[in-house]
Amino acid sequence: MNEHETKVAIVTGAAKNIGRATCEGLSRLGFNILVHANTDKEGAAETVNLVKANGLLANQVIGDLTKPETSQELVFEATKLGKVSALINNASQREFNKFDDMTFDDWRFVMSINLDSLFHTCKAVIPAMKENKWGRIINLGGLSAHISAIGRAHVITSKSGVIGFTRALAMEYAETGITINCVVPGLIDTVRGTSAGSSLVHPSHSNPPVGRKGFPVEVATMITNLCAPNSDFITGQTIHVNGGSFFS
């Protein structure tokens, strides 16, 4: 096994959509992959098989990321595949609740998945990355945190927090060989649950200026580029993949 084959990436929320495309992209870059899903065992297994079809090693962990023990399990299983070298925090919850109707439980549910889970996953992987003196952490943001939307106060707040969290850790670990960035997808052609408000339109426009929705692979390509060996000088950044929906 050569050097690039010993690297393993943990990708959360990887049973479909951007997570799955990211697993495929990172496997083509030479990463072995640990696939995470909250409940979708069949989808995670399909992603594992796609990675293996590229000639790389892969396995899956099913679990609730709001529980610290799930993140510990991710690292434990990842070390069986190689050195823990990349973490892609893709798992997310996009609920639709107008603030008049929103309960504190609704608020905490979104916060726990979109923000608290990042605390647990980063806490779990950073010690191994520090030991290896190399690591890549990519946190997925949300377009609504930049252009706003109705019925998503909890989502917008949590995704704004992801940006601050990314910047703070990027500064704290800048000299360790670990880079930490945030990738913000725009309107992407994905399969979403009904709780996300599938018919919701952002207030600025219904479609990106390029005239179409993005594809998961287009977001995955940016994530993969940030995980490449020659991306050492990019850290603490918020990078948009949105077809012109928002200019940072």
CSV table of C-alpha atoms in Angstrom, one decimal:
chain,number,residue,atom,x,y,z
A,1,MET,CA,0.0,0.0,0.0
A,2,ASN,CA,1.5,3.3,-1.0
A,3,GLU,CA,1.3,6.6,0.8
A,4,HIS,CA,-1.9,8.0,-0.7
A,5,GLU,CA,-3.7,4.7,-0.2
A,6,THR,CA,-3.1,4.9,3.5
A,7,LYS,CA,-5.2,8.1,3.9
A,8,VAL,CA,-8.8,7.7,4.9
A,9,ALA,CA,-11.6,10.2,4.7
A,10,ILE,CA,-14.7,10.2,7.0
A,11,VAL,CA,-17.7,11.6,5.1
A,12,THR,CA,-20.9,12.2,7.2
A,13,GLY,CA,-24.4,12.1,5.6
A,14,ALA,CA,-23.0,10.1,2.7
A,15,ALA,CA,-25.9,7.8,1.8
A,16,LYS,CA,-26.8,10.0,-1.2
A,17,ASN,CA,-26.5,13.3,-2.9
A,18,ILE,CA,-23.4,15.5,-2.1
A,19,GLY,CA,-22.1,13.1,0.5
A,20,ARG,CA,-22.1,10.2,-2.0
A,21,ALA,CA,-20.5,12.3,-4.8
A,22,THR,CA,-17.8,13.4,-2.3
A,23,CYS,CA,-17.0,9.8,-1.4
A,24,GLU,CA,-16.6,8.9,-5.1
A,25,GLY,CA,-14.5,12.0,-5.7
A,26,LEU,CA,-12.2,11.4,-2.8
A,27,SER,CA,-11.8,7.8,-3.7
A,28,ARG,CA,-10.6,8.8,-7.1
A,29,LEU,CA,-8.1,11.0,-5.3
A,30,GLY,CA,-6.8,7.9,-3.5
A,31,PHE,CA,-8.6,8.1,-0.2
A,32,ASN,CA,-10.1,5.1,1.5
A,33,ILE,CA,-13.5,6.1,2.7
A,34,LEU,CA,-15.6,5.6,5.9
A,35,VAL,CA,-19.2,6.3,5.0
A,36,HIS,CA,-21.5,7.7,7.6
A,37,ALA,CA,-25.3,7.8,7.6
A,38,ASN,CA,-27.8,8.5,10.3
A,39,THR,CA,-30.3,5.7,9.4
A,40,ASP,CA,-30.0,4.9,5.7
A,41,LYS,CA,-28.1,1.6,5.8
A,42,GLU,CA,-29.0,0.7,2.2
A,43,GLY,CA,-27.9,4.0,0.8
A,44,ALA,CA,-24.7,3.9,2.8
A,45,ALA,CA,-24.0,0.4,1.5
A,46,GLU,CA,-24.5,1.6,-2.1
A,47,THR,CA,-22.0,4.4,-1.5
A,48,VAL,CA,-19.5,1.9,0.0
A,49,ASN,CA,-19.9,-0.3,-3.1
A,50,LEU,CA,-19.3,2.7,-5.4
A,51,VAL,CA,-16.0,3.5,-3.6
A,52,LYS,CA,-14.9,-0.1,-3.8
A,53,ALA,CA,-15.6,-0.1,-7.5
A,54,ASN,CA,-12.9,2.5,-7.8
A,55,GLY,CA,-10.4,0.1,-6.2
A,56,LEU,CA,-10.3,1.7,-2.7
A,57,LEU,CA,-11.3,0.4,0.7
A,58,ALA,CA,-14.6,1.5,2.3
A,59,ASN,CA,-16.8,0.7,5.2
A,60,GLN,CA,-19.9,2.3,6.9
A,61,VAL,CA,-21.1,3.5,10.3
A,62,ILE,CA,-24.7,4.2,11.0
A,63,GLY,CA,-25.3,6.4,14.0
A,64,ASP,CA,-26.6,9.7,15.5
A,65,LEU,CA,-23.9,12.4,15.3
A,66,THR,CA,-25.4,14.3,18.1
A,67,LYS,CA,-24.0,11.6,20.4
A,68,PRO,CA,-20.2,11.9,21.1
A,69,GLU,CA,-19.9,8.1,21.0
A,70,THR,CA,-20.8,8.0,17.3
A,71,SER,CA,-17.9,10.3,16.4
A,72,GLN,CA,-15.6,8.1,18.5
A,73,GLU,CA,-16.9,5.1,16.5
A,74,LEU,CA,-16.2,6.9,13.3
A,75,VAL,CA,-12.5,7.4,14.2
A,76,PHE,CA,-12.2,3.8,15.5
A,77,GLU,CA,-13.5,2.3,12.3
A,78,ALA,CA,-11.6,4.8,10.1
A,79,THR,CA,-8.3,3.7,11.6
A,80,LYS,CA,-9.0,0.2,10.3
A,81,LEU,CA,-8.8,1.7,6.8
A,82,GLY,CA,-5.7,3.9,7.2
A,83,LYS,CA,-4.7,7.2,8.6
A,84,VAL,CA,-7.5,9.6,9.5
A,85,SER,CA,-6.7,12.4,7.1
A,86,ALA,CA,-9.9,14.1,6.1
A,87,LEU,CA,-13.3,14.8,7.7
A,88,ILE,CA,-16.2,16.0,5.6
A,89,ASN,CA,-19.0,17.3,7.8
A,90,ASN,CA,-21.8,17.0,5.3
A,91,ALA,CA,-24.7,15.7,7.5
A,92,SER,CA,-27.3,18.4,7.9
A,93,GLN,CA,-30.9,19.1,8.8
A,94,ARG,CA,-32.9,21.6,6.9
A,95,GLU,CA,-36.2,22.0,8.7
A,96,PHE,CA,-38.9,24.4,7.7
A,97,ASN,CA,-40.7,26.1,10.6
A,98,LYS,CA,-41.9,29.7,10.7
A,99,PHE,CA,-40.8,31.4,13.9
A,100,ASP,CA,-44.3,31.9,15.2
A,101,ASP,CA,-44.7,28.1,15.2
A,102,MET,CA,-41.2,27.1,16.1
A,103,THR,CA,-40.7,25.4,19.4
A,104,PHE,CA,-37.4,25.3,21.4
A,105,ASP,CA,-37.3,21.6,20.6
A,106,ASP,CA,-37.4,22.4,16.9
A,107,TRP,CA,-34.6,24.9,17.4
A,108,ARG,CA,-32.4,22.6,19.4
A,109,PHE,CA,-33.0,19.7,17.0
A,110,VAL,CA,-31.5,21.6,14.1
A,111,MET,CA,-28.7,23.1,16.2
A,112,SER,CA,-27.7,19.7,17.5
A,113,ILE,CA,-27.3,18.2,14.0
A,114,ASN,CA,-26.0,21.2,12.1
A,115,LEU,CA,-23.6,22.6,14.7
A,116,ASP,CA,-23.2,20.5,17.8
A,117,SER,CA,-22.3,17.5,15.7
A,118,LEU,CA,-19.3,19.4,14.3
A,119,PHE,CA,-18.0,19.8,17.8
A,120,HIS,CA,-18.1,16.1,18.3
A,121,THR,CA,-16.6,15.0,15.0
A,122,CYS,CA,-13.8,17.6,15.1
A,123,LYS,CA,-13.0,16.7,18.7
A,124,ALA,CA,-12.7,13.1,17.6
A,125,VAL,CA,-10.5,13.5,14.5
A,126,ILE,CA,-8.2,16.3,15.3
A,127,PRO,CA,-5.9,14.4,17.7
A,128,ALA,CA,-5.1,11.9,15.0
A,129,MET,CA,-4.6,14.6,12.4
A,130,LYS,CA,-2.2,16.4,14.7
A,131,GLU,CA,-0.2,13.3,15.2
A,132,ASN,CA,0.0,12.8,11.5
A,133,LYS,CA,0.8,16.5,11.0
A,134,TRP,CA,-1.7,16.6,8.1
A,135,GLY,CA,-5.4,16.8,7.8
A,136,ARG,CA,-8.3,18.3,5.9
A,137,ILE,CA,-11.7,19.3,7.5
A,138,ILE,CA,-14.4,20.5,5.3
A,139,ASN,CA,-17.7,21.8,6.8
A,140,LEU,CA,-20.7,22.2,4.7
A,141,GLY,CA,-22.5,25.6,5.0
A,142,GLY,CA,-25.8,26.8,3.6
A,143,LEU,CA,-26.8,29.5,1.1
A,144,SER,CA,-29.6,30.7,3.3
A,145,ALA,CA,-27.1,31.8,5.9
A,146,HIS,CA,-26.0,34.4,3.3
A,147,ILE,CA,-29.2,35.4,1.6
A,148,SER,CA,-31.7,34.4,4.3
A,149,ALA,CA,-35.1,32.7,3.9
A,150,ILE,CA,-38.4,32.5,5.5
A,151,GLY,CA,-39.1,29.6,8.0
A,152,ARG,CA,-35.4,28.8,8.6
A,153,ALA,CA,-34.3,30.9,11.6
A,154,HIS,CA,-32.8,27.8,13.1
A,155,VAL,CA,-31.1,26.6,9.9
A,156,ILE,CA,-29.7,30.0,9.1
A,157,THR,CA,-28.4,30.5,12.7
A,158,SER,CA,-26.7,27.1,12.7
A,159,LYS,CA,-25.1,27.5,9.3
A,160,SER,CA,-23.8,31.0,10.3
A,161,GLY,CA,-22.3,29.3,13.3
A,162,VAL,CA,-20.6,26.7,11.0
A,163,ILE,CA,-18.7,29.6,9.4
A,164,GLY,CA,-17.5,31.0,12.7
A,165,PHE,CA,-16.5,27.6,13.9
A,166,THR,CA,-14.5,26.9,10.7
A,167,ARG,CA,-12.6,30.2,11.1
A,168,ALA,CA,-11.9,29.7,14.7
A,169,LEU,CA,-10.5,26.2,14.2
A,170,ALA,CA,-8.5,27.2,11.1
A,171,MET,CA,-6.7,29.8,13.1
A,172,GLU,CA,-6.2,27.5,16.1
A,173,TYR,CA,-4.7,24.7,14.1
A,174,ALA,CA,-3.0,26.7,11.3
A,175,GLU,CA,0.5,25.5,12.3
A,176,THR,CA,-0.3,21.8,12.7
A,177,GLY,CA,-0.7,20.9,9.0
A,178,ILE,CA,-4.5,20.8,9.3
A,179,THR,CA,-6.6,23.0,7.0
A,180,ILE,CA,-10.2,23.7,7.8
A,181,ASN,CA,-12.6,25.3,5.3
A,182,CYS,CA,-16.3,25.7,4.7
A,183,VAL,CA,-18.0,24.9,1.3
A,184,VAL,CA,-21.4,26.4,0.7
A,185,PRO,CA,-23.6,24.7,-1.9
A,186,GLY,CA,-26.2,26.8,-3.7
A,187,LEU,CA,-29.4,25.3,-5.1
A,188,ILE,CA,-28.4,21.7,-5.9
A,189,ASP,CA,-30.4,19.0,-7.6
A,190,THR,CA,-30.7,16.6,-4.7
A,191,VAL,CA,-33.3,14.4,-3.0
A,192,ARG,CA,-34.6,16.0,0.2
A,193,GLY,CA,-37.1,15.0,2.9
A,194,THR,CA,-40.4,16.8,3.2
A,195,SER,CA,-39.3,18.5,6.4
A,196,ALA,CA,-36.8,20.6,4.4
A,197,GLY,CA,-39.6,22.4,2.6
A,198,SER,CA,-38.9,21.0,-0.8
A,199,SER,CA,-41.0,23.7,-2.6
A,200,LEU,CA,-39.3,26.6,-0.6
A,201,VAL,CA,-37.8,29.3,-2.8
A,202,HIS,CA,-35.1,31.6,-1.6
A,203,PRO,CA,-36.3,35.2,-1.7
A,204,SER,CA,-33.8,36.5,-4.2
A,205,HIS,CA,-34.5,34.1,-7.0
A,206,SER,CA,-36.0,30.8,-7.9
A,207,ASN,CA,-33.1,29.6,-10.0
A,208,PRO,CA,-29.4,30.4,-10.1
A,209,PRO,CA,-28.3,32.9,-12.8
A,210,VAL,CA,-26.6,30.2,-14.8
A,211,GLY,CA,-30.1,28.9,-15.5
A,212,ARG,CA,-30.1,25.5,-13.7
A,213,LYS,CA,-29.6,23.8,-10.4
A,214,GLY,CA,-26.1,22.5,-9.6
A,215,PHE,CA,-25.2,18.9,-9.5
A,216,PRO,CA,-23.8,17.1,-6.4
A,217,VAL,CA,-20.6,16.3,-8.3
A,218,GLU,CA,-19.9,20.0,-8.7
A,219,VAL,CA,-19.9,20.6,-5.0
A,220,ALA,CA,-18.0,17.4,-4.5
A,221,THR,CA,-15.3,18.6,-6.9
A,222,MET,CA,-14.6,21.6,-4.8
A,223,ILE,CA,-14.5,19.5,-1.6
A,224,THR,CA,-12.1,17.1,-3.3
A,225,ASN,CA,-9.8,20.0,-4.5
A,226,LEU,CA,-9.6,21.3,-0.9
A,227,CYS,CA,-8.5,17.8,0.2
A,228,ALA,CA,-5.7,17.5,-2.4
A,229,PRO,CA,-2.0,17.7,-1.2
A,230,ASN,CA,-1.4,21.0,-3.0
A,231,SER,CA,-4.1,22.8,-1.1
A,232,ASP,CA,-2.0,23.5,2.0
A,233,PHE,CA,-2.3,27.3,1.7
A,234,ILE,CA,-6.1,27.4,1.7
A,235,THR,CA,-7.6,27.5,5.2
A,236,GLY,CA,-10.4,29.3,7.1
A,237,GLN,CA,-12.2,30.1,3.9
A,238,THR,CA,-15.9,30.1,3.0
A,239,ILE,CA,-16.2,28.9,-0.6
A,240,HIS,CA,-19.4,29.1,-2.5
A,241,VAL,CA,-20.6,26.7,-5.3
A,242,ASN,CA,-23.8,28.3,-6.3
A,243,GLY,CA,-24.0,29.2,-10.0
A,244,GLY,CA,-24.0,32.9,-9.3
A,245,SER,CA,-26.7,32.9,-6.6
A,246,PHE,CA,-24.5,34.8,-4.2
A,247,PHE,CA,-21.2,36.6,-4.6
A,248,SER,CA,-18.9,36.6,-1.6
